[in-house]
Short mmCIF file of C-alpha atoms and ligand atoms in Angstrom, two decimals:
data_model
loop_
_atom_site.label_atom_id
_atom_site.label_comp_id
_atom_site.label_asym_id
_atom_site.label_seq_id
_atom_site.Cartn_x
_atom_site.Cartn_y
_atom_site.Cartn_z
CA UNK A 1 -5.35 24.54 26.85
CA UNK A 2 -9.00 23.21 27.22
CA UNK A 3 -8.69 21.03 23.69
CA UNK A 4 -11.85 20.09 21.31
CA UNK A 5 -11.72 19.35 17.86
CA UNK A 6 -13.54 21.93 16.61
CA UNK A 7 -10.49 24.21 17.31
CA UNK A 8 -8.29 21.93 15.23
CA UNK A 9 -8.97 23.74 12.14
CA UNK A 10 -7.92 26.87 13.91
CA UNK A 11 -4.39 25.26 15.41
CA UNK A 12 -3.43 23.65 11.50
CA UNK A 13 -3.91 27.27 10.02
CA UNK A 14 -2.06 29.12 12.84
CA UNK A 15 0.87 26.35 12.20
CA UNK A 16 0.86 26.66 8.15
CA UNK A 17 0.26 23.29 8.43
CA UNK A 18 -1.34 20.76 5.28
CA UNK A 19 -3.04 17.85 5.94
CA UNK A 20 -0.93 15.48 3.50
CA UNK A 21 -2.81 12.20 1.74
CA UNK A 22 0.18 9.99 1.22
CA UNK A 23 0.39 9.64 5.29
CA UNK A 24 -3.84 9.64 5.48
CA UNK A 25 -4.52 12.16 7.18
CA UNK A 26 -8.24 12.08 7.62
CA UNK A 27 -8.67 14.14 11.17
CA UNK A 28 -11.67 13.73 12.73
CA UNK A 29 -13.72 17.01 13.47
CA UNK A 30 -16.35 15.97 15.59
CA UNK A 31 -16.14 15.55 19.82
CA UNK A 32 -19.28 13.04 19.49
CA UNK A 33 -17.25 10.50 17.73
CA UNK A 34 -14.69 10.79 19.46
CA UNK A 35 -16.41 10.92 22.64
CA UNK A 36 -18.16 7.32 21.36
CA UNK A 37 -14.73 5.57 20.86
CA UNK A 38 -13.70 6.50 23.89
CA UNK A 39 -16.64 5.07 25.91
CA UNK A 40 -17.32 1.93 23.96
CA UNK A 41 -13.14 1.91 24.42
CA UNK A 42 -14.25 1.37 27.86
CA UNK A 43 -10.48 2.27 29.01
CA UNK A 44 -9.40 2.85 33.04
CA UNK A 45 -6.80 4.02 35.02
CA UNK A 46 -5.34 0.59 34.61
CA UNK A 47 -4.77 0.68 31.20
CA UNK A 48 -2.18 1.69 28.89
CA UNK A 49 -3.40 2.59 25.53
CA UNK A 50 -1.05 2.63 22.36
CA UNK A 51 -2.05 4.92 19.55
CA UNK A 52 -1.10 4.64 16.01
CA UNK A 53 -1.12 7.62 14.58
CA UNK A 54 -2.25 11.09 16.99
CA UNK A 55 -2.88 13.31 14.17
CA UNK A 56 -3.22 16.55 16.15
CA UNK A 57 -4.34 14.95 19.15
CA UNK A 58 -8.11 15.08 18.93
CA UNK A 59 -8.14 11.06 20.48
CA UNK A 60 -5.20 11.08 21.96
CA UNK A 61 -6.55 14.33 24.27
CA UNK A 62 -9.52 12.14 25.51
CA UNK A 63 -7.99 8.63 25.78
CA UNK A 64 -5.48 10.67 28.10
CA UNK A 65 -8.03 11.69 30.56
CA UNK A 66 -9.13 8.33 30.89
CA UNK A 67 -5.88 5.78 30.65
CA UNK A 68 -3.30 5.60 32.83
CA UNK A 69 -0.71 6.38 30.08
CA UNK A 70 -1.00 6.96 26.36
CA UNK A 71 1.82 6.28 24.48
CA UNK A 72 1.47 7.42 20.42
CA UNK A 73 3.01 6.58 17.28
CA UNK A 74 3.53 9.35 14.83
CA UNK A 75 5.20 9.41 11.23
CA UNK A 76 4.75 12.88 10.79
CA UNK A 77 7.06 15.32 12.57
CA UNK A 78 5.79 18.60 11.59
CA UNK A 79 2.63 17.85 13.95
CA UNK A 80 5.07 17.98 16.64
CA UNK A 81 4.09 21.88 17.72
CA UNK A 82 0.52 21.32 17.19
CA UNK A 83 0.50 18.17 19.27
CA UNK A 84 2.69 20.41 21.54
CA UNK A 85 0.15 22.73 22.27
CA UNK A 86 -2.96 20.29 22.28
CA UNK A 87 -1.33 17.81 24.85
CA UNK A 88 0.35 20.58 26.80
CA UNK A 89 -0.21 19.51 30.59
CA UNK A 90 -0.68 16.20 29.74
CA UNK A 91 2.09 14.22 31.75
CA UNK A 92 0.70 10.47 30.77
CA UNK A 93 0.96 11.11 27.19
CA UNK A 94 4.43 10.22 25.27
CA UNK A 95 3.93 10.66 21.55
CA UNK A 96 6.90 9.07 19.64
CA UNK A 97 7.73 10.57 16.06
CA UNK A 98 8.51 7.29 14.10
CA UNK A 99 7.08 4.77 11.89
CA UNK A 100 4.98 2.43 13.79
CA UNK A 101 5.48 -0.28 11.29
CA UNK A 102 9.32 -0.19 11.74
CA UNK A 103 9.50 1.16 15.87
CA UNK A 104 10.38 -1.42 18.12
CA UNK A 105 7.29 -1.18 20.19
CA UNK A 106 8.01 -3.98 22.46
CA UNK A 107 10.35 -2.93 24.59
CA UNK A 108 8.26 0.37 24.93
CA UNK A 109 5.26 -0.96 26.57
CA UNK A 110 6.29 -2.37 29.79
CA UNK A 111 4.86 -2.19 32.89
CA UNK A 112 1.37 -1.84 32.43
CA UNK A 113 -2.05 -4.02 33.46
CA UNK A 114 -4.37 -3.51 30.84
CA UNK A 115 -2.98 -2.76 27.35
CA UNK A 116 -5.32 -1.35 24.56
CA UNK A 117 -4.89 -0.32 20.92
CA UNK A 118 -6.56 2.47 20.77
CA UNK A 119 -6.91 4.78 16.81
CA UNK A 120 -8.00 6.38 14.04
CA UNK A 121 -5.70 3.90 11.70
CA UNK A 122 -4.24 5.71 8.47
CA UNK A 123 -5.75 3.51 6.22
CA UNK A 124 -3.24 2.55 3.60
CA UNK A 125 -2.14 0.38 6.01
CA UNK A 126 -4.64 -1.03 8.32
CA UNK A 127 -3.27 -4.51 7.35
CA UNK A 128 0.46 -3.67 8.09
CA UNK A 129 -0.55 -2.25 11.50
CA UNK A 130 -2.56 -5.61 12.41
CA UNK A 131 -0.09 -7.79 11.48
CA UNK A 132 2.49 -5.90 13.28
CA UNK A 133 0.61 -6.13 16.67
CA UNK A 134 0.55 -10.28 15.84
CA UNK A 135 3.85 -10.77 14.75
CA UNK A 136 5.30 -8.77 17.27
CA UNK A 137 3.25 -10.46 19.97
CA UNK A 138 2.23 -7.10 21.49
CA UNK A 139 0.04 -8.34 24.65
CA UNK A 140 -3.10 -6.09 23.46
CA UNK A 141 -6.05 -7.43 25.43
CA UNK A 142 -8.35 -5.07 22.83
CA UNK A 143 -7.93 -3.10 20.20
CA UNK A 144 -10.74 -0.57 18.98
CA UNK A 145 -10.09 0.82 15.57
CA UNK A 146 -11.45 2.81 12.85
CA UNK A 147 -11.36 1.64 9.55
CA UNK A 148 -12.29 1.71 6.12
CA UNK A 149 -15.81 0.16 5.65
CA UNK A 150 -14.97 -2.54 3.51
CA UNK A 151 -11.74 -3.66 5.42
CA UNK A 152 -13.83 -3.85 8.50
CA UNK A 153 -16.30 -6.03 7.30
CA UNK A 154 -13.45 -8.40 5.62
CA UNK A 155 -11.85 -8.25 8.68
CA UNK A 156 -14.99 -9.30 10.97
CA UNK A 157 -16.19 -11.71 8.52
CA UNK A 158 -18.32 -15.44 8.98
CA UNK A 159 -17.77 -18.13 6.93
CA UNK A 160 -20.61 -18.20 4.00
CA UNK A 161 -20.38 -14.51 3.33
CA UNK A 162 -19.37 -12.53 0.61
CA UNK A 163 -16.45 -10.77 2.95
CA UNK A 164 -15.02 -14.07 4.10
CA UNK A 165 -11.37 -14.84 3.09
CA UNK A 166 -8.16 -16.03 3.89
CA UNK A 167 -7.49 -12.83 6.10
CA UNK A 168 -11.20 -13.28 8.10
CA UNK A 169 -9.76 -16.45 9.24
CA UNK A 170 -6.64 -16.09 10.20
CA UNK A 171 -7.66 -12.72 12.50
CA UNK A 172 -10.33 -15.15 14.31
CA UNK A 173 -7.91 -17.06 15.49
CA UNK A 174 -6.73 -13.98 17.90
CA UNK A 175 -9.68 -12.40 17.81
CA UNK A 176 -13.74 -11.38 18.44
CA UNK A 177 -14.53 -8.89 16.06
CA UNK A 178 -17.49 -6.83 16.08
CA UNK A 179 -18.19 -3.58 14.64
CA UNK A 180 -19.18 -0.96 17.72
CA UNK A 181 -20.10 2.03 15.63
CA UNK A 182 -21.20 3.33 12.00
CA UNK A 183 -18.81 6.43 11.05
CA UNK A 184 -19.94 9.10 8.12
CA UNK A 185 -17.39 10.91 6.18
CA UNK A 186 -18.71 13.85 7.01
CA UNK A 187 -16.63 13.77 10.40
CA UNK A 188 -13.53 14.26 8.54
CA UNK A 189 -10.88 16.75 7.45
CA UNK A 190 -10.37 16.69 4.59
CA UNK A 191 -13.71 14.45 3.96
CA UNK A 192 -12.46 10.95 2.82
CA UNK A 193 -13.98 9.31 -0.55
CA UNK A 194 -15.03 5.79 1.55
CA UNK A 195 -17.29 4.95 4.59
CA UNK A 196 -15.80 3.81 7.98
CA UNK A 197 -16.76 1.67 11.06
CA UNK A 198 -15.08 1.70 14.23
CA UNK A 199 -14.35 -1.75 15.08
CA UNK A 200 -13.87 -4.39 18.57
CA UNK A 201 -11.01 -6.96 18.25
CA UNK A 202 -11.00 -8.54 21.74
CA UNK A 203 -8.20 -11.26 22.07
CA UNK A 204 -9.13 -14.63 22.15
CA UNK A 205 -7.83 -17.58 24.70
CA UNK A 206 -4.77 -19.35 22.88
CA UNK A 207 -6.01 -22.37 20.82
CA UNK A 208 -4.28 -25.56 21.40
CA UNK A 209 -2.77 -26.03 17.76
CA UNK A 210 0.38 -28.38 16.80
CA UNK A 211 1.62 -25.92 14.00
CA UNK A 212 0.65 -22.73 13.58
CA UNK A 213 2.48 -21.93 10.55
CA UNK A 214 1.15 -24.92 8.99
CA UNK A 215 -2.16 -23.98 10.14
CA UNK A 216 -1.62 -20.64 8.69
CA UNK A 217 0.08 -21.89 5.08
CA UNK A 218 -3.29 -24.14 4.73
CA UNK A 219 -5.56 -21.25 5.45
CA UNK A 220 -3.93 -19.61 2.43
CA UNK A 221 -3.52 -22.51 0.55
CA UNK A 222 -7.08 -22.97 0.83
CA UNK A 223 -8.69 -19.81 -0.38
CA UNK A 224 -5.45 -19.45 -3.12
CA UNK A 225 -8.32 -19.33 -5.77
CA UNK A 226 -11.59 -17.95 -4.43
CA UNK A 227 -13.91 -19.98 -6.95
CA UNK A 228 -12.36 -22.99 -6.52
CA UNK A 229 -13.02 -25.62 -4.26
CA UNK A 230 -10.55 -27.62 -1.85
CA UNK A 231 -9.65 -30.27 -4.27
CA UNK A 232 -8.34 -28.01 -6.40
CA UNK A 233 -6.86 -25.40 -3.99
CA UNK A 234 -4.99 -28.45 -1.57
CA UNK A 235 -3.71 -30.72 -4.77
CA UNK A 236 -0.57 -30.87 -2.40
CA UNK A 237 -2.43 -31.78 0.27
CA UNK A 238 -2.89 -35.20 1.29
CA UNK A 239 -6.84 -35.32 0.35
CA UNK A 240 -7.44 -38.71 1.85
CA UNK A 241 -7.12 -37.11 4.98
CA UNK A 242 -8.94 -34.05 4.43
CA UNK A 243 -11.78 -35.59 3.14
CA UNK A 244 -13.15 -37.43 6.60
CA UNK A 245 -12.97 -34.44 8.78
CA UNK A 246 -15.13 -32.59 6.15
CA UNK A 247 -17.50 -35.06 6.24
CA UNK A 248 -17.64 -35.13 9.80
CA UNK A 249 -18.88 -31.83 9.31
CA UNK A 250 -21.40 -31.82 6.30
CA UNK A 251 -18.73 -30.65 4.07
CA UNK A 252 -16.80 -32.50 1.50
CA UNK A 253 -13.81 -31.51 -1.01
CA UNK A 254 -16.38 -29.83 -3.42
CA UNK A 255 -16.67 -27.39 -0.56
CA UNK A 256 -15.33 -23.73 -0.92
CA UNK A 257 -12.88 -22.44 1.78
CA UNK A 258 -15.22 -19.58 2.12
CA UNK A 259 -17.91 -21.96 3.68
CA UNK A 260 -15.43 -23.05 6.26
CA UNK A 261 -15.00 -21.84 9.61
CA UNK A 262 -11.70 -21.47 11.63
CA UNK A 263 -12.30 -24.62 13.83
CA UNK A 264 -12.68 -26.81 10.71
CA UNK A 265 -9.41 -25.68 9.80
CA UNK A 266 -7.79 -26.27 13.13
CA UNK A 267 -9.29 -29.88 12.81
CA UNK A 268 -7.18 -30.69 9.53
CA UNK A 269 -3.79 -29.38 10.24
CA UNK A 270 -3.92 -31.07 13.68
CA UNK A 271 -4.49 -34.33 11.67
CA UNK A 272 -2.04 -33.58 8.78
N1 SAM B 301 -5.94 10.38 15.34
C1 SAM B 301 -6.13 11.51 14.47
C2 SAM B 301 -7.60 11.79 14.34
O1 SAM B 301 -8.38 10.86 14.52
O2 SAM B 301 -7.96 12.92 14.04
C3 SAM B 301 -5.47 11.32 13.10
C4 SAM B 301 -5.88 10.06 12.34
S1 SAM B 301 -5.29 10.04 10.68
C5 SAM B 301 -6.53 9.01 9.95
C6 SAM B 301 -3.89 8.94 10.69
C7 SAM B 301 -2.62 9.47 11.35
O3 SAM B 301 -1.61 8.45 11.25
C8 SAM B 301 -2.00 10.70 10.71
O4 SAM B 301 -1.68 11.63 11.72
C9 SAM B 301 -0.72 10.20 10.03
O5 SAM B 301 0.31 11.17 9.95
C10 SAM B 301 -0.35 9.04 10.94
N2 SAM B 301 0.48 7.99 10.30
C11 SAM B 301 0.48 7.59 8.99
N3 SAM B 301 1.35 6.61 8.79
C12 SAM B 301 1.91 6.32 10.00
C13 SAM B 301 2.89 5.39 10.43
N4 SAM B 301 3.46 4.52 9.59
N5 SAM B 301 3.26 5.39 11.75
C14 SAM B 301 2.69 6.29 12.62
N6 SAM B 301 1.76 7.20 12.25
C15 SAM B 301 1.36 7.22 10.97
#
């Protein structure tokens, strides 16, 4: 079947099928936006692309005519005969009906040059997903995702803006982020109550660090209470040490966290 999304409402009626919140389900409806991921995706025949979350295929359709495999994630099982029918003839997709959060994804993504993260995330857990792809150190060279407004611009965040926190730091440590498009919630079904952005997160070069966890634990440590400064976030801290690398760097221990970038950070837990 020739596949657009403007049939989609069409194939959920003809299955009985309800577009349920608590897994958030926002579809998208229109072939322009998806047609824009896809190119600023800027995907080849070298690339695999993981999906998190097909919906009824809309993305996944496209990203197959492009990639040289598409494997998808998909907690909801009664999309299984729509996705049937959208991805029929489509031998590079595999679309896996399981959790994402709780799959082990690792062993499924061998044997591939290029791998992307490609998706329409379901948005109650954008985080999760993220953290997931770290944690499991999934070798994603890019990931391109849409996301809630606001998590997007917390997650692509510079230090001295409002958006800047514990989370905007920690992600530039694997990551550029950029936002590549704008996305109106008129291009959903059902129409979501928040804005969205489709966003870049190219991985970065590993940076030579002696401890990550202790470079992560003082990240955290640091912004613990937004409106205070370091002194009183890193009491536990040895301050004495803190304090010339600040300096070095126009800063001092009356400084926020949110007016320091990643690097800074790097700086004092290499010298703790
Ligand atoms: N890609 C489709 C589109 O753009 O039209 C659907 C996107 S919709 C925002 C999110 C999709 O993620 C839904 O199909 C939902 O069932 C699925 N989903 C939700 N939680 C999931 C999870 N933990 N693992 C895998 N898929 C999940």
């Amino acid at each position: 079947m020739e596949y657009s999304p403007n049939k989609m409402k069409t194939l959920l009626e003809k299955n009985g099928f309800n577009l349920k919140k608590n897994f958030g389900q926002n579809f998208i409806i229109d072939e322009n936006i998806i047609d824009g991921i896809i190119k600023k995706a800027e995907i080849d025949q070298d690339t695999l692309v993981l999906e998190i979350g097909p919906g009824a295929g809309s993305l996944t359709y496209k990203l197959s005519e492009k990639a040289n495999k598409v494997i998808a994630y998909e907690i909801d099982k009664q999309l299984k005969p729509i996705l049937d029918t959208t991805l029929q003839n489509k031998t590079n997709v595999e679309i896996i009906y399981q959790d994402f959060l709780t799959s082990d994804v690792k062993t499924k993504i061998k044997d591939h040059k290029k791998l992307y993260v490609v998706a329409n995330l379901p948005y109650y857990i954008t985080t999760p997903i993220i953290m997931k792809i770290i944690e499991d150190r999934l070798p994603v060279q890019k990931i391109a995702i849409m996301v809630q407004k606001e998590v997007g611009n917390r997650f692509k965040a510079k230090p001295g803006t409002k958006d800047y926190n514990s989370l905007s730091v920690f992600l530039d440590y694997y990551f550029d982020i950029k936002k590549i498009m704008d996305i109106s919630k008129n291009v959903f079904l059902p129409k979501p109550n928040v804005d969205s952005i489709v966003i870049e997160m190219k991985k970065k070069p590993q940076k030579q660090v002696k401890n990550e966890q202790l470079l992560f634990k003082l990240i955290k440590d640091s912004f613990k209470q937004k409106r205070k400064t370091i002194k009183n976030n890193l009491k536990a801290y040895p301050l004495d040490q803190i304090e010339p690398i600040l300096k070095k760097h126009n800063f001092d221990l009356t400084t926020r966290a949110e007016q320091i970038p990643l690097e800074i950070f790097i700086e004092i837990a290499n010298n703790l």
